[in-house]
Amino acid sequence: MSLKNIGRIGDNYDEWVVALRHAKNLLEQAGIKYWIDMGTVLGALRNNDLILWDNDIDFSVEISEAPKVFALVPEFIKAGYQVIATDSEIYFNKPNHISVGVAFYRSTQDKMWILWLTDYGKWPQLTRHIKRVRERILYRGYHSGLHPLEEQLYKFFPKAWLVPIRRALVQICLGSGHKAYPMVFPKTMMQEMDAIRLCGMDFPAPRPVAEYVRMIYGPNWQTPDTKWGWDQVVAIDKTFFNQKDLVDFHLLKYLDGRKNY
């Protein structure tokens, strides 16, 4: 989970620890079942600390927790964060400073999964832009910190148009060869969590945590690798997800009881 214009943790470490504690408290006070993920759980397992060259804090939840997570948007805004939602995650960002992400995992039979690796097809710049626009339109009621003209543009569309517009834009992306691939894990890993220390605090992590980290970062996860990339994730399964299902792959169906879209 990386974003542009966000600083590295090592640049102002103490403030990142404050952000970690703040997000932990909000999630737990809301009764949300979460776990630390990606680089955050990697740092916790390696040395019980954040990775200094990382540029975000990673939490994850099951998709059923999405309404509770989105209900925290006002609390994060009150604390000075801007908000960006996508089909798989919500980011809470302090401009040029700190990023806290919450990712939403789906459940299928005995698997937990999340779309993670993206192939943007024949026209990657265009496809990236279309993806950005469709997510800004669909989750317009939750974003904060966008340019005022951009906010006004997205508010122009009637609510009844949101999903049809998104479907049309996804079809354009699919036509250009756009594909999204999931990381897939055994569901048992997220059913009973391990406890792990991070920055002097206890956090839940998938069980067994070392095997979970291996499925993301490979057998050499204990050794930092500056050349590592998301295309090397062991848990990526390119046959698990039907690309045609991207048309209706979004969070709105889980947020339908909420009014701010």
Short mmCIF file of C-alpha atoms in Angstrom, two decimals:
data_model
loop_
_atom_site.label_atom_id
_atom_site.label_comp_id
_atom_site.label_asym_id
_atom_site.label_seq_id
_atom_site.Cartn_x
_atom_site.Cartn_y
_atom_site.Cartn_z
CA MET A 1 0.00 0.00 0.00
CA SER A 2 2.04 2.91 -1.14
CA LEU A 3 1.02 6.40 -2.15
CA LYS A 4 2.78 9.31 -3.76
CA ASN A 5 3.86 12.34 -1.71
CA ILE A 6 4.02 10.43 1.57
CA GLY A 7 7.20 10.56 3.64
CA ARG A 8 9.18 7.61 4.92
CA ILE A 9 8.65 6.41 8.47
CA GLY A 10 12.27 7.09 9.37
CA ASP A 11 11.90 10.77 8.48
CA ASN A 12 9.69 11.45 11.53
CA TYR A 13 9.47 8.15 13.37
CA ASP A 14 7.83 9.42 16.57
CA GLU A 15 4.89 10.90 14.68
CA TRP A 16 4.32 7.61 12.85
CA VAL A 17 4.18 5.78 16.19
CA VAL A 18 1.58 8.30 17.37
CA ALA A 19 -0.41 7.61 14.16
CA LEU A 20 -0.11 3.86 14.73
CA ARG A 21 -1.42 4.17 18.29
CA HIS A 22 -4.23 6.55 17.23
CA ALA A 23 -5.45 4.20 14.48
CA LYS A 24 -5.23 1.18 16.79
CA ASN A 25 -7.32 2.96 19.43
CA LEU A 26 -9.99 4.04 16.93
CA LEU A 27 -10.32 0.55 15.45
CA GLU A 28 -10.53 -1.11 18.84
CA GLN A 29 -12.96 1.43 20.31
CA ALA A 30 -15.22 0.79 17.30
CA GLY A 31 -15.13 -2.97 17.98
CA ILE A 32 -13.48 -3.72 14.64
CA LYS A 33 -11.69 -7.04 14.21
CA TYR A 34 -8.47 -6.09 12.42
CA TRP A 35 -4.92 -7.27 11.92
CA ILE A 36 -1.68 -5.59 10.93
CA ASP A 37 -0.58 -6.44 7.42
CA MET A 38 2.03 -6.09 4.67
CA GLY A 39 5.12 -4.10 5.64
CA THR A 40 3.74 -3.34 9.08
CA VAL A 41 3.48 -7.00 10.09
CA LEU A 42 6.83 -7.68 8.39
CA GLY A 43 8.50 -5.04 10.57
CA ALA A 44 6.78 -6.37 13.67
CA LEU A 45 7.98 -9.91 12.98
CA ARG A 46 11.54 -8.89 12.10
CA ASN A 47 12.28 -6.62 15.05
CA ASN A 48 9.01 -5.53 16.72
CA ASP A 49 9.29 -2.15 15.01
CA LEU A 50 8.14 -0.19 11.99
CA ILE A 51 10.33 -0.43 8.89
CA LEU A 52 12.07 2.94 8.62
CA TRP A 53 12.00 3.07 4.80
CA ASP A 54 8.34 2.07 4.57
CA ASN A 55 5.84 4.80 3.72
CA ASP A 56 2.57 3.63 5.23
CA ILE A 57 0.97 1.76 8.12
CA ASP A 58 -1.05 -1.27 7.03
CA PHE A 59 -4.18 -2.59 8.71
CA SER A 60 -6.62 -5.10 7.22
CA VAL A 61 -10.15 -6.28 8.02
CA GLU A 62 -12.78 -8.60 6.62
CA ILE A 63 -15.16 -6.91 4.20
CA SER A 64 -18.03 -7.24 6.69
CA GLU A 65 -16.26 -4.64 8.85
CA ALA A 66 -16.34 -2.01 6.07
CA PRO A 67 -19.33 -0.03 7.47
CA LYS A 68 -17.59 0.32 10.85
CA VAL A 69 -14.35 1.42 9.20
CA PHE A 70 -16.07 4.01 7.02
CA ALA A 71 -17.92 5.28 10.09
CA LEU A 72 -14.49 6.33 11.42
CA VAL A 73 -13.92 8.77 8.55
CA PRO A 74 -15.06 11.82 10.60
CA GLU A 75 -12.69 10.85 13.43
CA PHE A 76 -9.71 10.67 11.09
CA ILE A 77 -10.66 13.96 9.43
CA LYS A 78 -10.91 15.56 12.88
CA ALA A 79 -7.34 14.37 13.53
CA GLY A 80 -6.08 16.13 10.40
CA TYR A 81 -6.21 13.31 7.87
CA GLN A 82 -7.43 13.42 4.30
CA VAL A 83 -9.36 10.41 3.02
CA ILE A 84 -9.21 8.45 -0.23
CA ALA A 85 -11.29 5.30 -0.80
CA THR A 86 -10.74 2.64 -3.46
CA ASP A 87 -12.45 -0.65 -4.29
CA SER A 88 -10.14 -2.56 -1.93
CA GLU A 89 -8.85 -0.04 0.61
CA ILE A 90 -9.36 3.24 2.39
CA TYR A 91 -6.40 5.56 3.03
CA PHE A 92 -6.10 8.16 5.77
CA ASN A 93 -3.31 10.55 4.80
CA LYS A 94 -1.61 13.59 6.23
CA PRO A 95 -0.28 15.42 3.14
CA ASN A 96 3.43 14.81 2.46
CA HIS A 97 3.64 13.12 5.81
CA ILE A 98 1.77 10.02 7.04
CA SER A 99 -0.44 7.35 5.48
CA VAL A 100 -2.59 4.80 7.31
CA GLY A 101 -4.35 2.23 5.12
CA VAL A 102 -7.12 -0.23 5.90
CA ALA A 103 -7.54 -3.03 3.34
CA PHE A 104 -10.72 -5.09 2.90
CA TYR A 105 -10.43 -8.86 2.44
CA ARG A 106 -13.17 -10.97 0.85
CA SER A 107 -14.05 -14.53 1.84
CA THR A 108 -14.69 -17.39 -0.61
CA GLN A 109 -15.21 -20.88 0.83
CA ASP A 110 -12.00 -21.64 2.74
CA LYS A 111 -9.99 -18.68 1.36
CA MET A 112 -9.46 -15.03 2.29
CA TRP A 113 -8.35 -12.80 -0.54
CA ILE A 114 -7.83 -9.26 -1.75
CA LEU A 115 -7.17 -7.88 -5.24
CA TRP A 116 -3.63 -6.58 -5.06
CA LEU A 117 -1.51 -6.87 -8.19
CA THR A 118 -2.68 -4.87 -11.20
CA ASP A 119 -1.76 -5.19 -14.87
CA TYR A 120 -2.91 -1.95 -16.50
CA GLY A 121 -2.90 -3.38 -20.01
CA LYS A 122 -2.02 -1.74 -23.32
CA TRP A 123 -2.53 1.86 -22.21
CA PRO A 124 -1.42 1.95 -18.57
CA GLN A 125 -1.54 5.72 -18.08
CA LEU A 126 -5.07 5.95 -19.46
CA THR A 127 -6.25 2.90 -17.51
CA ARG A 128 -4.78 4.25 -14.25
CA HIS A 129 -6.58 7.54 -14.81
CA ILE A 130 -9.91 5.84 -15.57
CA LYS A 131 -9.56 3.69 -12.44
CA ARG A 132 -8.88 6.79 -10.36
CA VAL A 133 -11.89 8.64 -11.78
CA ARG A 134 -14.30 5.74 -11.26
CA GLU A 135 -13.23 5.37 -7.63
CA ARG A 136 -13.43 9.11 -6.97
CA ILE A 137 -16.97 9.17 -8.36
CA LEU A 138 -18.20 6.05 -6.58
CA TYR A 139 -16.84 6.96 -3.13
CA ARG A 140 -17.29 10.72 -3.47
CA GLY A 141 -19.07 11.05 -0.13
CA TYR A 142 -16.06 9.78 1.80
CA HIS A 143 -13.15 11.59 0.17
CA SER A 144 -11.61 14.68 1.68
CA GLY A 145 -8.72 16.84 0.55
CA LEU A 146 -9.47 16.69 -3.18
CA HIS A 147 -9.19 19.82 -5.31
CA PRO A 148 -12.46 21.80 -4.96
CA LEU A 149 -13.13 21.64 -8.72
CA GLU A 150 -12.64 17.89 -8.67
CA GLU A 151 -15.05 17.54 -5.73
CA GLN A 152 -17.69 19.61 -7.54
CA LEU A 153 -17.30 17.54 -10.70
CA TYR A 154 -17.87 14.25 -8.88
CA LYS A 155 -20.88 15.63 -7.00
CA PHE A 156 -22.52 16.48 -10.33
CA PHE A 157 -23.53 12.86 -11.01
CA PRO A 158 -26.88 11.68 -9.55
CA LYS A 159 -26.64 8.80 -7.10
CA ALA A 160 -28.49 6.47 -9.48
CA TRP A 161 -25.73 6.95 -12.06
CA LEU A 162 -22.80 5.94 -9.84
CA VAL A 163 -22.75 2.17 -10.34
CA PRO A 164 -23.67 2.30 -14.08
CA ILE A 165 -20.87 4.83 -14.69
CA ARG A 166 -18.45 2.62 -12.83
CA ARG A 167 -19.48 -0.46 -14.84
CA ALA A 168 -18.96 1.40 -18.12
CA LEU A 169 -15.52 2.62 -17.07
CA VAL A 170 -14.49 -0.88 -15.93
CA GLN A 171 -15.54 -2.28 -19.32
CA ILE A 172 -13.27 0.27 -21.01
CA CYS A 173 -10.38 -0.83 -18.78
CA LEU A 174 -11.03 -4.52 -19.44
CA GLY A 175 -11.05 -3.79 -23.16
CA SER A 176 -7.54 -2.36 -22.87
CA GLY A 177 -6.27 -5.54 -21.20
CA HIS A 178 -6.55 -4.38 -17.59
CA LYS A 179 -6.34 -7.28 -15.11
CA ALA A 180 -6.34 -7.50 -11.31
CA TYR A 181 -4.93 -10.45 -9.41
CA PRO A 182 -5.59 -11.39 -5.78
CA MET A 183 -3.44 -12.48 -2.92
CA VAL A 184 -5.12 -15.63 -1.59
CA PHE A 185 -4.66 -17.08 1.90
CA PRO A 186 -6.21 -19.91 3.92
CA LYS A 187 -9.16 -18.51 5.86
CA THR A 188 -7.87 -20.19 9.01
CA MET A 189 -5.02 -17.66 9.13
CA MET A 190 -7.49 -14.85 9.86
CA GLN A 191 -9.85 -16.75 12.16
CA GLU A 192 -7.58 -17.02 15.19
CA MET A 193 -4.95 -14.33 15.38
CA ASP A 194 -1.45 -14.36 16.77
CA ALA A 195 -0.43 -11.53 19.11
CA ILE A 196 2.68 -9.62 18.09
CA ARG A 197 4.56 -6.69 19.63
CA LEU A 198 5.05 -3.53 17.61
CA CYS A 199 6.43 -0.26 18.99
CA GLY A 200 5.68 -1.40 22.53
CA MET A 201 2.06 -2.31 21.76
CA ASP A 202 0.29 -5.63 21.15
CA PHE A 203 -1.38 -6.17 17.77
CA PRO A 204 -3.29 -9.05 16.17
CA ALA A 205 -1.62 -10.72 13.20
CA PRO A 206 -2.58 -13.68 10.99
CA ARG A 207 -1.67 -17.10 12.41
CA PRO A 208 0.91 -18.49 11.97
CA VAL A 209 2.41 -15.09 11.37
CA ALA A 210 5.77 -16.29 10.01
CA GLU A 211 4.03 -18.41 7.36
CA TYR A 212 1.74 -15.51 6.46
CA VAL A 213 4.71 -13.20 5.96
CA ARG A 214 6.47 -15.88 3.90
CA MET A 215 3.43 -16.09 1.61
CA ILE A 216 3.82 -12.38 0.87
CA TYR A 217 7.57 -11.72 0.98
CA GLY A 218 9.00 -15.15 0.21
CA PRO A 219 11.37 -17.44 2.14
CA ASN A 220 14.00 -14.72 2.61
CA TRP A 221 11.66 -12.28 4.37
CA GLN A 222 14.10 -11.90 7.27
CA THR A 223 16.59 -10.13 5.00
CA PRO A 224 15.69 -6.66 3.61
CA ASP A 225 15.67 -6.66 -0.21
CA THR A 226 15.74 -3.30 -1.97
CA LYS A 227 14.82 -4.96 -5.29
CA TRP A 228 11.71 -6.73 -3.98
CA GLY A 229 8.44 -5.92 -5.79
CA TRP A 230 4.75 -6.82 -5.47
CA ASP A 231 5.00 -9.04 -8.55
CA GLN A 232 7.09 -11.41 -6.41
CA VAL A 233 4.32 -12.09 -3.86
CA VAL A 234 4.04 -15.85 -3.33
CA ALA A 235 0.31 -15.62 -2.48
CA ILE A 236 -0.68 -14.04 -5.83
CA ASP A 237 -3.03 -16.43 -7.67
CA LYS A 238 -3.70 -15.42 -11.27
CA THR A 239 -6.38 -18.10 -11.77
CA PHE A 240 -8.50 -17.44 -8.67
CA PHE A 241 -10.43 -14.36 -9.81
CA ASN A 242 -12.62 -14.06 -12.92
CA GLN A 243 -11.67 -10.74 -14.51
CA LYS A 244 -15.25 -10.18 -15.69
CA ASP A 245 -16.23 -9.90 -12.02
CA LEU A 246 -14.37 -6.58 -11.85
CA VAL A 247 -17.51 -4.97 -13.25
CA ASP A 248 -19.30 -5.39 -9.92
CA PHE A 249 -16.26 -5.45 -7.64
CA HIS A 250 -16.70 -2.48 -5.30
CA LEU A 251 -17.48 -1.58 -1.69
CA LEU A 252 -20.75 0.27 -2.23
CA LYS A 253 -22.88 -2.85 -1.74
CA TYR A 254 -21.40 -3.17 1.76
CA LEU A 255 -22.01 0.52 2.52
CA ASP A 256 -25.55 0.72 1.17
CA GLY A 257 -26.99 1.43 4.59
CA ARG A 258 -24.90 4.59 4.86
CA LYS A 259 -26.14 7.88 3.45
CA ASN A 260 -23.08 9.90 2.44
CA TYR A 261 -22.63 8.81 -1.16
#
